[in-house]
Amino acid sequence: MKKIAACLFDLDGVLVDTARYHYLAWKKLADELGIDFTLEHNELLKGVSRMDSLDIILSIGKLQLSQEKKIELADQKNRVYLDYILQMSDDEILPGVKDFLAALREKKIGVALGSASKNAPLILERLKITDLFDAVIDGTKVSKAKPDPEVFLKGAEALSVAVEECIVFEDAIAGIDAARNAGMMSVGVGDPSTLIKANLVIPGFSGLTPDSLFQQINEVTPKMEL
Ligand code: B16
Ligand code: MG
């Protein structure tokens, strides 16, 4: 049986659905700039950093702005986003997540967050799950975006575990690639036809236990290349 020492979680799309708040905040900014930003475009921003997200939106509108102006607009978007986050309650945590995290803790499996979001600690607070994490690597602690493995390598380092004993949970293709680049096993959360490179894909955490997950991982990993 493969040894599993830690589980590393992406935030948006895995633990909570903050994508709609990002969308509403970016949409407000895009409207002000006269850019037609759709829900379809929003898919391109998942797992992408704040400044890179702004660059994508500006390229949709074929707008070129100074770095100074871009920083101002990104701050403006973040203030609107924070208004939504501050109204969020712990019932917005995705089904089964809290039980799964608590069960990992009971089994003494390390738990870390690996998110591109600079607002991640605040979101964990709002969801009342900060205590369930042994380490939090957020957008303020990394310089390279997924698919670079930095965020997950830092998570493993913070937990003092070997990369081959880590499982990453991700909803974005770039995040699955980051896990693979780190030499870790990956579990996609969402659509198997999109997260094709993940070792295993689950629809969510509802009813999932660490033992059943580890069992499934053991069944697939010998057959699949990491
Ligand atoms: P912030 P994740 C990502 O979170 C979001 O998916 C992405 O849409 C967002 O632009 C990014 O965080 C940065 O967020 O503006 O709060 O720093 O999926 O990596 O948990
Ligand atoms: Mg995500």
JSON list of C-alpha atoms and ligand atoms in Angstrom, two decimals:
[
{"chain": "A", "resi": 1, "resn": "MET", "atom": "CA", "xyz": [0.00, 0.00, 0.00]},
{"chain": "A", "resi": 2, "resn": "LYS", "atom": "CA", "xyz": [1.31, 3.42, -1.01]},
{"chain": "A", "resi": 3, "resn": "LYS", "atom": "CA", "xyz": [2.21, 5.63, 1.97]},
{"chain": "A", "resi": 4, "resn": "ILE", "atom": "CA", "xyz": [0.23, 8.86, 2.09]},
{"chain": "A", "resi": 5, "resn": "ALA", "atom": "CA", "xyz": [1.58, 11.46, 4.49]},
{"chain": "A", "resi": 6, "resn": "ALA", "atom": "CA", "xyz": [-0.18, 14.64, 3.39]},
{"chain": "A", "resi": 7, "resn": "CYS", "atom": "CA", "xyz": [-3.08, 16.07, 1.43]},
{"chain": "A", "resi": 8, "resn": "LEU", "atom": "CA", "xyz": [-2.69, 19.46, -0.23]},
{"chain": "A", "resi": 9, "resn": "PHE", "atom": "CA", "xyz": [-5.83, 21.38, -1.21]},
{"chain": "A", "resi": 10, "resn": "ASP", "atom": "CA", "xyz": [-6.50, 24.07, -3.73]},
{"chain": "A", "resi": 11, "resn": "LEU", "atom": "CA", "xyz": [-9.10, 26.52, -2.40]},
{"chain": "A", "resi": 12, "resn": "ASP", "atom": "CA", "xyz": [-11.37, 27.97, -5.06]},
{"chain": "A", "resi": 13, "resn": "GLY", "atom": "CA", "xyz": [-13.38, 25.21, -6.72]},
{"chain": "A", "resi": 14, "resn": "VAL", "atom": "CA", "xyz": [-12.25, 22.53, -4.26]},
{"chain": "A", "resi": 15, "resn": "LEU", "atom": "CA", "xyz": [-13.18, 23.73, -0.77]},
{"chain": "A", "resi": 16, "resn": "VAL", "atom": "CA", "xyz": [-15.53, 26.58, -1.70]},
{"chain": "A", "resi": 17, "resn": "ASP", "atom": "CA", "xyz": [-17.02, 28.12, -4.81]},
{"chain": "A", "resi": 18, "resn": "THR", "atom": "CA", "xyz": [-15.63, 31.65, -4.73]},
{"chain": "A", "resi": 19, "resn": "ALA", "atom": "CA", "xyz": [-15.44, 31.75, -8.56]},
{"chain": "A", "resi": 20, "resn": "ARG", "atom": "CA", "xyz": [-18.84, 33.46, -8.74]},
{"chain": "A", "resi": 21, "resn": "TYR", "atom": "CA", "xyz": [-17.67, 36.24, -6.41]},
{"chain": "A", "resi": 22, "resn": "HIS", "atom": "CA", "xyz": [-14.50, 36.68, -8.49]},
{"chain": "A", "resi": 23, "resn": "TYR", "atom": "CA", "xyz": [-16.77, 36.84, -11.54]},
{"chain": "A", "resi": 24, "resn": "LEU", "atom": "CA", "xyz": [-19.13, 39.44, -10.09]},
{"chain": "A", "resi": 25, "resn": "ALA", "atom": "CA", "xyz": [-16.20, 41.63, -8.99]},
{"chain": "A", "resi": 26, "resn": "TRP", "atom": "CA", "xyz": [-14.37, 41.34, -12.35]},
{"chain": "A", "resi": 27, "resn": "LYS", "atom": "CA", "xyz": [-17.66, 41.87, -14.21]},
{"chain": "A", "resi": 28, "resn": "LYS", "atom": "CA", "xyz": [-18.24, 45.18, -12.38]},
{"chain": "A", "resi": 29, "resn": "LEU", "atom": "CA", "xyz": [-14.76, 46.35, -13.34]},
{"chain": "A", "resi": 30, "resn": "ALA", "atom": "CA", "xyz": [-15.11, 45.12, -16.93]},
{"chain": "A", "resi": 31, "resn": "ASP", "atom": "CA", "xyz": [-18.46, 46.95, -17.28]},
{"chain": "A", "resi": 32, "resn": "GLU", "atom": "CA", "xyz": [-16.82, 50.15, -16.07]},
{"chain": "A", "resi": 33, "resn": "LEU", "atom": "CA", "xyz": [-14.08, 49.67, -18.67]},
{"chain": "A", "resi": 34, "resn": "GLY", "atom": "CA", "xyz": [-16.62, 48.89, -21.42]},
{"chain": "A", "resi": 35, "resn": "ILE", "atom": "CA", "xyz": [-15.38, 45.30, -21.81]},
{"chain": "A", "resi": 36, "resn": "ASP", "atom": "CA", "xyz": [-17.88, 42.52, -22.51]},
{"chain": "A", "resi": 37, "resn": "PHE", "atom": "CA", "xyz": [-16.79, 39.94, -19.92]},
{"chain": "A", "resi": 38, "resn": "THR", "atom": "CA", "xyz": [-18.86, 36.73, -19.88]},
{"chain": "A", "resi": 39, "resn": "LEU", "atom": "CA", "xyz": [-19.17, 33.69, -17.62]},
{"chain": "A", "resi": 40, "resn": "GLU", "atom": "CA", "xyz": [-17.37, 31.76, -20.34]},
{"chain": "A", "resi": 41, "resn": "HIS", "atom": "CA", "xyz": [-14.43, 34.16, -20.12]},
{"chain": "A", "resi": 42, "resn": "ASN", "atom": "CA", "xyz": [-14.48, 33.68, -16.34]},
{"chain": "A", "resi": 43, "resn": "GLU", "atom": "CA", "xyz": [-13.46, 30.04, -16.82]},
{"chain": "A", "resi": 44, "resn": "LEU", "atom": "CA", "xyz": [-10.09, 31.31, -18.09]},
{"chain": "A", "resi": 45, "resn": "LEU", "atom": "CA", "xyz": [-9.41, 32.97, -14.74]},
{"chain": "A", "resi": 46, "resn": "LYS", "atom": "CA", "xyz": [-9.74, 29.89, -12.53]},
{"chain": "A", "resi": 47, "resn": "GLY", "atom": "CA", "xyz": [-6.50, 29.25, -10.64]},
{"chain": "A", "resi": 48, "resn": "VAL", "atom": "CA", "xyz": [-4.88, 32.28, -12.32]},
{"chain": "A", "resi": 49, "resn": "SER", "atom": "CA", "xyz": [-3.34, 35.06, -10.18]},
{"chain": "A", "resi": 50, "resn": "ARG", "atom": "CA", "xyz": [-5.06, 38.42, -9.73]},
{"chain": "A", "resi": 51, "resn": "MET", "atom": "CA", "xyz": [-2.76, 40.40, -12.03]},
{"chain": "A", "resi": 52, "resn": "ASP", "atom": "CA", "xyz": [-2.77, 37.68, -14.71]},
{"chain": "A", "resi": 53, "resn": "SER", "atom": "CA", "xyz": [-6.58, 37.63, -14.52]},
{"chain": "A", "resi": 54, "resn": "LEU", "atom": "CA", "xyz": [-6.66, 41.38, -15.14]},
{"chain": "A", "resi": 55, "resn": "ASP", "atom": "CA", "xyz": [-4.32, 40.96, -18.12]},
{"chain": "A", "resi": 56, "resn": "ILE", "atom": "CA", "xyz": [-6.70, 38.35, -19.59]},
{"chain": "A", "resi": 57, "resn": "ILE", "atom": "CA", "xyz": [-9.68, 40.70, -19.18]},
{"chain": "A", "resi": 58, "resn": "LEU", "atom": "CA", "xyz": [-7.79, 43.62, -20.72]},
{"chain": "A", "resi": 59, "resn": "SER", "atom": "CA", "xyz": [-6.76, 41.46, -23.67]},
{"chain": "A", "resi": 60, "resn": "ILE", "atom": "CA", "xyz": [-10.44, 40.49, -24.20]},
{"chain": "A", "resi": 61, "resn": "GLY", "atom": "CA", "xyz": [-11.20, 44.22, -24.42]},
{"chain": "A", "resi": 62, "resn": "LYS", "atom": "CA", "xyz": [-8.01, 44.88, -26.43]},
{"chain": "A", "resi": 63, "resn": "LEU", "atom": "CA", "xyz": [-7.01, 47.47, -23.84]},
{"chain": "A", "resi": 64, "resn": "GLN", "atom": "CA", "xyz": [-3.43, 48.34, -22.96]},
{"chain": "A", "resi": 65, "resn": "LEU", "atom": "CA", "xyz": [-2.81, 50.15, -19.69]},
{"chain": "A", "resi": 66, "resn": "SER", "atom": "CA", "xyz": [0.21, 51.22, -17.63]},
{"chain": "A", "resi": 67, "resn": "GLN", "atom": "CA", "xyz": [1.42, 49.01, -14.79]},
{"chain": "A", "resi": 68, "resn": "GLU", "atom": "CA", "xyz": [0.39, 51.71, -12.33]},
{"chain": "A", "resi": 69, "resn": "LYS", "atom": "CA", "xyz": [-3.17, 51.80, -13.67]},
{"chain": "A", "resi": 70, "resn": "LYS", "atom": "CA", "xyz": [-3.34, 47.99, -13.65]},
{"chain": "A", "resi": 71, "resn": "ILE", "atom": "CA", "xyz": [-2.35, 47.86, -9.97]},
{"chain": "A", "resi": 72, "resn": "GLU", "atom": "CA", "xyz": [-5.06, 50.41, -9.22]},
{"chain": "A", "resi": 73, "resn": "LEU", "atom": "CA", "xyz": [-7.71, 48.39, -11.11]},
{"chain": "A", "resi": 74, "resn": "ALA", "atom": "CA", "xyz": [-6.67, 45.10, -9.48]},
{"chain": "A", "resi": 75, "resn": "ASP", "atom": "CA", "xyz": [-7.01, 46.78, -6.06]},
{"chain": "A", "resi": 76, "resn": "GLN", "atom": "CA", "xyz": [-10.39, 48.13, -7.04]},
{"chain": "A", "resi": 77, "resn": "LYS", "atom": "CA", "xyz": [-11.58, 44.64, -8.06]},
{"chain": "A", "resi": 78, "resn": "ASN", "atom": "CA", "xyz": [-10.22, 43.15, -4.86]},
{"chain": "A", "resi": 79, "resn": "ARG", "atom": "CA", "xyz": [-12.15, 45.61, -2.69]},
{"chain": "A", "resi": 80, "resn": "VAL", "atom": "CA", "xyz": [-15.40, 44.55, -4.37]},
{"chain": "A", "resi": 81, "resn": "TYR", "atom": "CA", "xyz": [-14.42, 40.87, -4.05]},
{"chain": "A", "resi": 82, "resn": "LEU", "atom": "CA", "xyz": [-13.68, 41.35, -0.34]},
{"chain": "A", "resi": 83, "resn": "ASP", "atom": "CA", "xyz": [-17.14, 42.81, 0.20]},
{"chain": "A", "resi": 84, "resn": "TYR", "atom": "CA", "xyz": [-18.57, 39.50, -1.04]},
{"chain": "A", "resi": 85, "resn": "ILE", "atom": "CA", "xyz": [-16.13, 37.39, 1.01]},
{"chain": "A", "resi": 86, "resn": "LEU", "atom": "CA", "xyz": [-16.93, 39.29, 4.19]},
{"chain": "A", "resi": 87, "resn": "GLN", "atom": "CA", "xyz": [-20.60, 38.43, 3.72]},
{"chain": "A", "resi": 88, "resn": "MET", "atom": "CA", "xyz": [-19.82, 34.74, 3.19]},
{"chain": "A", "resi": 89, "resn": "SER", "atom": "CA", "xyz": [-20.79, 32.26, 5.88]},
{"chain": "A", "resi": 90, "resn": "ASP", "atom": "CA", "xyz": [-19.45, 28.82, 6.79]},
{"chain": "A", "resi": 91, "resn": "ASP", "atom": "CA", "xyz": [-22.40, 27.10, 5.12]},
{"chain": "A", "resi": 92, "resn": "GLU", "atom": "CA", "xyz": [-20.79, 27.95, 1.76]},
{"chain": "A", "resi": 93, "resn": "ILE", "atom": "CA", "xyz": [-18.12, 25.30, 2.32]},
{"chain": "A", "resi": 94, "resn": "LEU", "atom": "CA", "xyz": [-18.63, 22.61, -0.33]},
{"chain": "A", "resi": 95, "resn": "PRO", "atom": "CA", "xyz": [-20.45, 19.42, 0.79]},
{"chain": "A", "resi": 96, "resn": "GLY", "atom": "CA", "xyz": [-18.36, 16.86, 2.69]},
{"chain": "A", "resi": 97, "resn": "VAL", "atom": "CA", "xyz": [-15.23, 19.03, 2.85]},
{"chain": "A", "resi": 98, "resn": "LYS", "atom": "CA", "xyz": [-15.23, 19.69, 6.58]},
{"chain": "A", "resi": 99, "resn": "ASP", "atom": "CA", "xyz": [-15.77, 16.03, 7.51]},
{"chain": "A", "resi": 100, "resn": "PHE", "atom": "CA", "xyz": [-13.03, 14.94, 5.12]},
{"chain": "A", "resi": 101, "resn": "LEU", "atom": "CA", "xyz": [-10.52, 17.45, 6.56]},
{"chain": "A", "resi": 102, "resn": "ALA", "atom": "CA", "xyz": [-11.42, 16.45, 10.12]},
{"chain": "A", "resi": 103, "resn": "ALA", "atom": "CA", "xyz": [-11.02, 12.76, 9.26]},
{"chain": "A", "resi": 104, "resn": "LEU", "atom": "CA", "xyz": [-7.53, 13.43, 7.83]},
{"chain": "A", "resi": 105, "resn": "ARG", "atom": "CA", "xyz": [-6.59, 15.19, 11.05]},
{"chain": "A", "resi": 106, "resn": "GLU", "atom": "CA", "xyz": [-7.77, 12.20, 13.07]},
{"chain": "A", "resi": 107, "resn": "LYS", "atom": "CA", "xyz": [-5.58, 9.92, 10.96]},
{"chain": "A", "resi": 108, "resn": "LYS", "atom": "CA", "xyz": [-2.61, 12.28, 11.52]},
{"chain": "A", "resi": 109, "resn": "ILE", "atom": "CA", "xyz": [-2.31, 12.99, 7.80]},
{"chain": "A", "resi": 110, "resn": "GLY", "atom": "CA", "xyz": [-0.78, 16.43, 7.15]},
{"chain": "A", "resi": 111, "resn": "VAL", "atom": "CA", "xyz": [-3.15, 19.00, 5.65]},
{"chain": "A", "resi": 112, "resn": "ALA", "atom": "CA", "xyz": [-2.03, 22.07, 3.70]},
{"chain": "A", "resi": 113, "resn": "LEU", "atom": "CA", "xyz": [-3.61, 24.68, 1.47]},
{"chain": "A", "resi": 114, "resn": "GLY", "atom": "CA", "xyz": [-2.01, 25.48, -1.89]},
{"chain": "A", "resi": 115, "resn": "SER", "atom": "CA", "xyz": [-3.87, 28.40, -3.42]},
{"chain": "A", "resi": 116, "resn": "ALA", "atom": "CA", "xyz": [-3.13, 31.26, -5.82]},
{"chain": "A", "resi": 117, "resn": "SER", "atom": "CA", "xyz": [-5.38, 33.51, -3.75]},
{"chain": "A", "resi": 118, "resn": "LYS", "atom": "CA", "xyz": [-3.91, 36.21, -1.55]},
{"chain": "A", "resi": 119, "resn": "ASN", "atom": "CA", "xyz": [-7.24, 36.23, 0.29]},
{"chain": "A", "resi": 120, "resn": "ALA", "atom": "CA", "xyz": [-7.02, 32.54, 1.23]},
{"chain": "A", "resi": 121, "resn": "PRO", "atom": "CA", "xyz": [-6.43, 32.99, 5.01]},
{"chain": "A", "resi": 122, "resn": "LEU", "atom": "CA", "xyz": [-9.48, 35.26, 5.25]},
{"chain": "A", "resi": 123, "resn": "ILE", "atom": "CA", "xyz": [-11.63, 32.75, 3.34]},
{"chain": "A", "resi": 124, "resn": "LEU", "atom": "CA", "xyz": [-10.52, 29.90, 5.62]},
{"chain": "A", "resi": 125, "resn": "GLU", "atom": "CA", "xyz": [-11.53, 32.09, 8.58]},
{"chain": "A", "resi": 126, "resn": "ARG", "atom": "CA", "xyz": [-14.95, 32.78, 7.06]},
{"chain": "A", "resi": 127, "resn": "LEU", "atom": "CA", "xyz": [-15.45, 29.03, 6.51]},
{"chain": "A", "resi": 128, "resn": "LYS", "atom": "CA", "xyz": [-14.26, 28.35, 10.09]},
{"chain": "A", "resi": 129, "resn": "ILE", "atom": "CA", "xyz": [-11.72, 25.74, 8.96]},
{"chain": "A", "resi": 130, "resn": "THR", "atom": "CA", "xyz": [-8.40, 27.50, 9.67]},
{"chain": "A", "resi": 131, "resn": "ASP", "atom": "CA", "xyz": [-7.70, 25.09, 12.53]},
{"chain": "A", "resi": 132, "resn": "LEU", "atom": "CA", "xyz": [-7.94, 22.09, 10.21]},
{"chain": "A", "resi": 133, "resn": "PHE", "atom": "CA", "xyz": [-4.83, 23.18, 8.27]},
{"chain": "A", "resi": 134, "resn": "ASP", "atom": "CA", "xyz": [-1.27, 22.49, 9.38]},
{"chain": "A", "resi": 135, "resn": "ALA", "atom": "CA", "xyz": [0.13, 24.87, 6.73]},
{"chain": "A", "resi": 136, "resn": "VAL", "atom": "CA", "xyz": [-1.30, 27.55, 4.45]},
{"chain": "A", "resi": 137, "resn": "ILE", "atom": "CA", "xyz": [0.58, 28.44, 1.28]},
{"chain": "A", "resi": 138, "resn": "ASP", "atom": "CA", "xyz": [-1.29, 31.25, -0.44]},
{"chain": "A", "resi": 139, "resn": "GLY", "atom": "CA", "xyz": [-0.69, 33.80, -3.21]},
{"chain": "A", "resi": 140, "resn": "THR", "atom": "CA", "xyz": [1.44, 35.95, -0.91]},
{"chain": "A", "resi": 141, "resn": "LYS", "atom": "CA", "xyz": [3.95, 33.11, -0.43]},
{"chain": "A", "resi": 142, "resn": "VAL", "atom": "CA", "xyz": [4.65, 32.12, -4.02]},
{"chain": "A", "resi": 143, "resn": "SER", "atom": "CA", "xyz": [6.25, 33.90, -6.93]},
{"chain": "A", "resi": 144, "resn": "LYS", "atom": "CA", "xyz": [5.46, 31.40, -9.67]},
{"chain": "A", "resi": 145, "resn": "ALA", "atom": "CA", "xyz": [1.92, 30.54, -10.71]},
{"chain": "A", "resi": 146, "resn": "LYS", "atom": "CA", "xyz": [0.55, 27.03, -11.34]},
{"chain": "A", "resi": 147, "resn": "PRO", "atom": "CA", "xyz": [1.44, 24.95, -13.42]},
{"chain": "A", "resi": 148, "resn": "ASP", "atom": "CA", "xyz": [4.73, 25.75, -11.69]},
{"chain": "A", "resi": 149, "resn": "PRO", "atom": "CA", "xyz": [4.94, 23.34, -8.72]},
{"chain": "A", "resi": 150, "resn": "GLU", "atom": "CA", "xyz": [6.15, 26.01, -6.24]},
{"chain": "A", "resi": 151, "resn": "VAL", "atom": "CA", "xyz": [2.93, 26.28, -4.21]},
{"chain": "A", "resi": 152, "resn": "PHE", "atom": "CA", "xyz": [2.74, 22.52, -3.61]},
{"chain": "A", "resi": 153, "resn": "LEU", "atom": "CA", "xyz": [6.48, 22.06, -3.05]},
{"chain": "A", "resi": 154, "resn": "LYS", "atom": "CA", "xyz": [6.29, 24.74, -0.37]},
{"chain": "A", "resi": 155, "resn": "GLY", "atom": "CA", "xyz": [3.32, 22.92, 1.16]},
{"chain": "A", "resi": 156, "resn": "ALA", "atom": "CA", "xyz": [5.26, 19.65, 1.35]},
{"chain": "A", "resi": 157, "resn": "GLU", "atom": "CA", "xyz": [8.25, 21.49, 2.80]},
{"chain": "A", "resi": 158, "resn": "ALA", "atom": "CA", "xyz": [6.11, 23.18, 5.46]},
{"chain": "A", "resi": 159, "resn": "LEU", "atom": "CA", "xyz": [4.73, 19.77, 6.47]},
{"chain": "A", "resi": 160, "resn": "SER", "atom": "CA", "xyz": [8.17, 18.09, 6.24]},
{"chain": "A", "resi": 161, "resn": "VAL", "atom": "CA", "xyz": [6.86, 15.31, 3.99]},
{"chain": "A", "resi": 162, "resn": "ALA", "atom": "CA", "xyz": [8.25, 13.74, 0.81]},
{"chain": "A", "resi": 163, "resn": "VAL", "atom": "CA", "xyz": [6.58, 14.79, -2.46]},
{"chain": "A", "resi": 164, "resn": "GLU", "atom": "CA", "xyz": [5.77, 11.21, -3.44]},
{"chain": "A", "resi": 165, "resn": "GLU", "atom": "CA", "xyz": [3.72, 10.87, -0.25]},
{"chain": "A", "resi": 166, "resn": "CYS", "atom": "CA", "xyz": [1.49, 13.85, -1.09]},
{"chain": "A", "resi": 167, "resn": "ILE", "atom": "CA", "xyz": [-1.90, 13.99, -2.78]},
{"chain": "A", "resi": 168, "resn": "VAL", "atom": "CA", "xyz": [-3.03, 17.25, -4.38]},
{"chain": "A", "resi": 169, "resn": "PHE", "atom": "CA", "xyz": [-6.76, 18.07, -4.78]},
{"chain": "A", "resi": 170, "resn": "GLU", "atom": "CA", "xyz": [-7.38, 20.46, -7.67]},
{"chain": "A", "resi": 171, "resn": "ASP", "atom": "CA", "xyz": [-10.21, 21.65, -9.90]},
{"chain": "A", "resi": 172, "resn": "ALA", "atom": "CA", "xyz": [-8.04, 23.38, -12.53]},
{"chain": "A", "resi": 173, "resn": "ILE", "atom": "CA", "xyz": [-5.95, 21.85, -15.32]},
{"chain": "A", "resi": 174, "resn": "ALA", "atom": "CA", "xyz": [-3.02, 24.13, -14.40]},
{"chain": "A", "resi": 175, "resn": "GLY", "atom": "CA", "xyz": [-3.27, 22.85, -10.82]},
{"chain": "A", "resi": 176, "resn": "ILE", "atom": "CA", "xyz": [-3.17, 19.20, -11.89]},
{"chain": "A", "resi": 177, "resn": "ASP", "atom": "CA", "xyz": [-0.12, 20.03, -14.01]},
{"chain": "A", "resi": 178, "resn": "ALA", "atom": "CA", "xyz": [1.47, 21.76, -10.99]},
{"chain": "A", "resi": 179, "resn": "ALA", "atom": "CA", "xyz": [0.95, 18.59, -8.91]},
{"chain": "A", "resi": 180, "resn": "ARG", "atom": "CA", "xyz": [2.49, 16.43, -11.63]},
{"chain": "A", "resi": 181, "resn": "ASN", "atom": "CA", "xyz": [5.41, 18.86, -11.96]},
{"chain": "A", "resi": 182, "resn": "ALA", "atom": "CA", "xyz": [5.93, 18.53, -8.20]},
{"chain": "A", "resi": 183, "resn": "GLY", "atom": "CA", "xyz": [6.03, 14.72, -8.50]},
{"chain": "A", "resi": 184, "resn": "MET", "atom": "CA", "xyz": [2.83, 14.35, -6.45]},
{"chain": "A", "resi": 185, "resn": "MET", "atom": "CA", "xyz": [-0.30, 12.29, -6.95]},
{"chain": "A", "resi": 186, "resn": "SER", "atom": "CA", "xyz": [-3.30, 14.30, -8.09]},
{"chain": "A", "resi": 187, "resn": "VAL", "atom": "CA", "xyz": [-7.02, 14.06, -7.51]},
{"chain": "A", "resi": 188, "resn": "GLY", "atom": "CA", "xyz": [-9.15, 16.18, -9.82]},
{"chain": "A", "resi": 189, "resn": "VAL", "atom": "CA", "xyz": [-12.34, 17.56, -8.31]},
{"chain": "A", "resi": 190, "resn": "GLY", "atom": "CA", "xyz": [-14.91, 18.00, -11.06]},
{"chain": "A", "resi": 191, "resn": "ASP", "atom": "CA", "xyz": [-15.25, 16.83, -14.63]},
{"chain": "A", "resi": 192, "resn": "PRO", "atom": "CA", "xyz": [-13.15, 13.76, -15.68]},
{"chain": "A", "resi": 193, "resn": "SER", "atom": "CA", "xyz": [-13.18, 14.83, -19.33]},
{"chain": "A", "resi": 194, "resn": "THR", "atom": "CA", "xyz": [-11.48, 18.12, -18.40]},
{"chain": "A", "resi": 195, "resn": "LEU", "atom": "CA", "xyz": [-9.16, 16.87, -15.66]},
{"chain": "A", "resi": 196, "resn": "ILE", "atom": "CA", "xyz": [-7.85, 14.11, -17.86]},
{"chain": "A", "resi": 197, "resn": "LYS", "atom": "CA", "xyz": [-4.28, 14.19, -16.48]},
{"chain": "A", "resi": 198, "resn": "ALA", "atom": "CA", "xyz": [-5.31, 13.63, -12.86]},
{"chain": "A", "resi": 199, "resn": "ASN", "atom": "CA", "xyz": [-4.56, 10.20, -11.35]},
{"chain": "A", "resi": 200, "resn": "LEU", "atom": "CA", "xyz": [-8.14, 10.07, -10.12]},
{"chain": "A", "resi": 201, "resn": "VAL", "atom": "CA", "xyz": [-11.19, 12.33, -10.52]},
{"chain": "A", "resi": 202, "resn": "ILE", "atom": "CA", "xyz": [-13.92, 12.69, -7.89]},
{"chain": "A", "resi": 203, "resn": "PRO", "atom": "CA", "xyz": [-17.16, 14.67, -8.18]},
{"chain": "A", "resi": 204, "resn": "GLY", "atom": "CA", "xyz": [-16.69, 16.15, -4.69]},
{"chain": "A", "resi": 205, "resn": "PHE", "atom": "CA", "xyz": [-16.12, 15.18, -1.05]},
{"chain": "A", "resi": 206, "resn": "SER", "atom": "CA", "xyz": [-19.66, 14.20, -0.11]},
{"chain": "A", "resi": 207, "resn": "GLY", "atom": "CA", "xyz": [-19.56, 10.81, 1.63]},
{"chain": "A", "resi": 208, "resn": "LEU", "atom": "CA", "xyz": [-15.82, 10.41, 0.94]},
{"chain": "A", "resi": 209, "resn": "THR", "atom": "CA", "xyz": [-13.54, 9.05, 3.67]},
{"chain": "A", "resi": 210, "resn": "PRO", "atom": "CA", "xyz": [-9.72, 9.13, 3.63]},
{"chain": "A", "resi": 211, "resn": "ASP", "atom": "CA", "xyz": [-9.64, 5.30, 3.60]},
{"chain": "A", "resi": 212, "resn": "SER", "atom": "CA", "xyz": [-11.92, 5.01, 0.56]},
{"chain": "A", "resi": 213, "resn": "LEU", "atom": "CA", "xyz": [-9.94, 7.72, -1.24]},
{"chain": "A", "resi": 214, "resn": "PHE", "atom": "CA", "xyz": [-6.57, 6.11, -0.46]},
{"chain": "A", "resi": 215, "resn": "GLN", "atom": "CA", "xyz": [-7.96, 2.78, -1.64]},
{"chain": "A", "resi": 216, "resn": "GLN", "atom": "CA", "xyz": [-8.98, 4.32, -4.97]},
{"chain": "A", "resi": 217, "resn": "ILE", "atom": "CA", "xyz": [-5.59, 6.02, -5.32]},
{"chain": "A", "resi": 218, "resn": "ASN", "atom": "CA", "xyz": [-3.85, 2.70, -4.74]},
{"chain": "A", "resi": 219, "resn": "GLU", "atom": "CA", "xyz": [-5.96, 1.04, -7.39]},
{"chain": "A", "resi": 220, "resn": "VAL", "atom": "CA", "xyz": [-5.11, 3.60, -10.07]},
{"chain": "A", "resi": 221, "resn": "THR", "atom": "CA", "xyz": [-1.54, 4.71, -9.38]},
{"chain": "A", "resi": 222, "resn": "PRO", "atom": "CA", "xyz": [0.23, 1.47, -10.32]},
{"chain": "A", "resi": 223, "resn": "LYS", "atom": "CA", "xyz": [-1.46, 1.69, -13.73]},
{"chain": "A", "resi": 224, "resn": "MET", "atom": "CA", "xyz": [-0.89, 5.38, -14.30]},
{"chain": "A", "resi": 225, "resn": "GLU", "atom": "CA", "xyz": [2.21, 7.40, -14.73]},
{"chain": "A", "resi": 226, "resn": "LEU", "atom": "CA", "xyz": [2.58, 10.17, -12.14]},
{"chain": "B", "resi": 1, "resn": "B16", "atom": "P1", "xyz": [-6.99, 36.65, -5.22]},
{"chain": "B", "resi": 1, "resn": "B16", "atom": "P2", "xyz": [-7.25, 28.97, -6.23]},
{"chain": "B", "resi": 1, "resn": "B16", "atom": "C1", "xyz": [-7.50, 31.41, -7.33]},
{"chain": "B", "resi": 1, "resn": "B16", "atom": "O1", "xyz": [-7.74, 30.54, -6.27]},
{"chain": "B", "resi": 1, "resn": "B16", "atom": "C2", "xyz": [-8.78, 31.61, -8.13]},
{"chain": "B", "resi": 1, "resn": "B16", "atom": "O2", "xyz": [-9.17, 30.39, -8.74]},
{"chain": "B", "resi": 1, "resn": "B16", "atom": "C3", "xyz": [-8.52, 32.64, -9.21]},
{"chain": "B", "resi": 1, "resn": "B16", "atom": "O3", "xyz": [-9.70, 32.86, -9.96]},
{"chain": "B", "resi": 1, "resn": "B16", "atom": "C4", "xyz": [-8.04, 33.95, -8.57]},
{"chain": "B", "resi": 1, "resn": "B16", "atom": "O4", "xyz": [-7.75, 34.93, -9.57]},
{"chain": "B", "resi": 1, "resn": "B16", "atom": "C5", "xyz": [-6.79, 33.65, -7.74]},
{"chain": "B", "resi": 1, "resn": "B16", "atom": "O5", "xyz": [-7.10, 32.68, -6.76]},
{"chain": "B", "resi": 1, "resn": "B16", "atom": "C6", "xyz": [-6.25, 34.90, -7.05]},
{"chain": "B", "resi": 1, "resn": "B16", "atom": "O6", "xyz": [-7.15, 35.31, -6.08]},
{"chain": "B", "resi": 1, "resn": "B16", "atom": "O7", "xyz": [-7.37, 37.81, -6.10]},
{"chain": "B", "resi": 1, "resn": "B16", "atom": "O8", "xyz": [-7.92, 36.42, -4.07]},
{"chain": "B", "resi": 1, "resn": "B16", "atom": "O9", "xyz": [-5.54, 36.73, -4.76]},
{"chain": "B", "resi": 1, "resn": "B16", "atom": "O10", "xyz": [-8.10, 28.24, -7.21]},
{"chain": "B", "resi": 1, "resn": "B16", "atom": "O11", "xyz": [-5.76, 28.93, -6.57]},
{"chain": "B", "resi": 1, "resn": "B16", "atom": "O12", "xyz": [-7.53, 28.61, -4.81]},
{"chain": "B", "resi": 2, "resn": "MG", "atom": "MG", "xyz": [-9.06, 26.24, -7.99]}
]
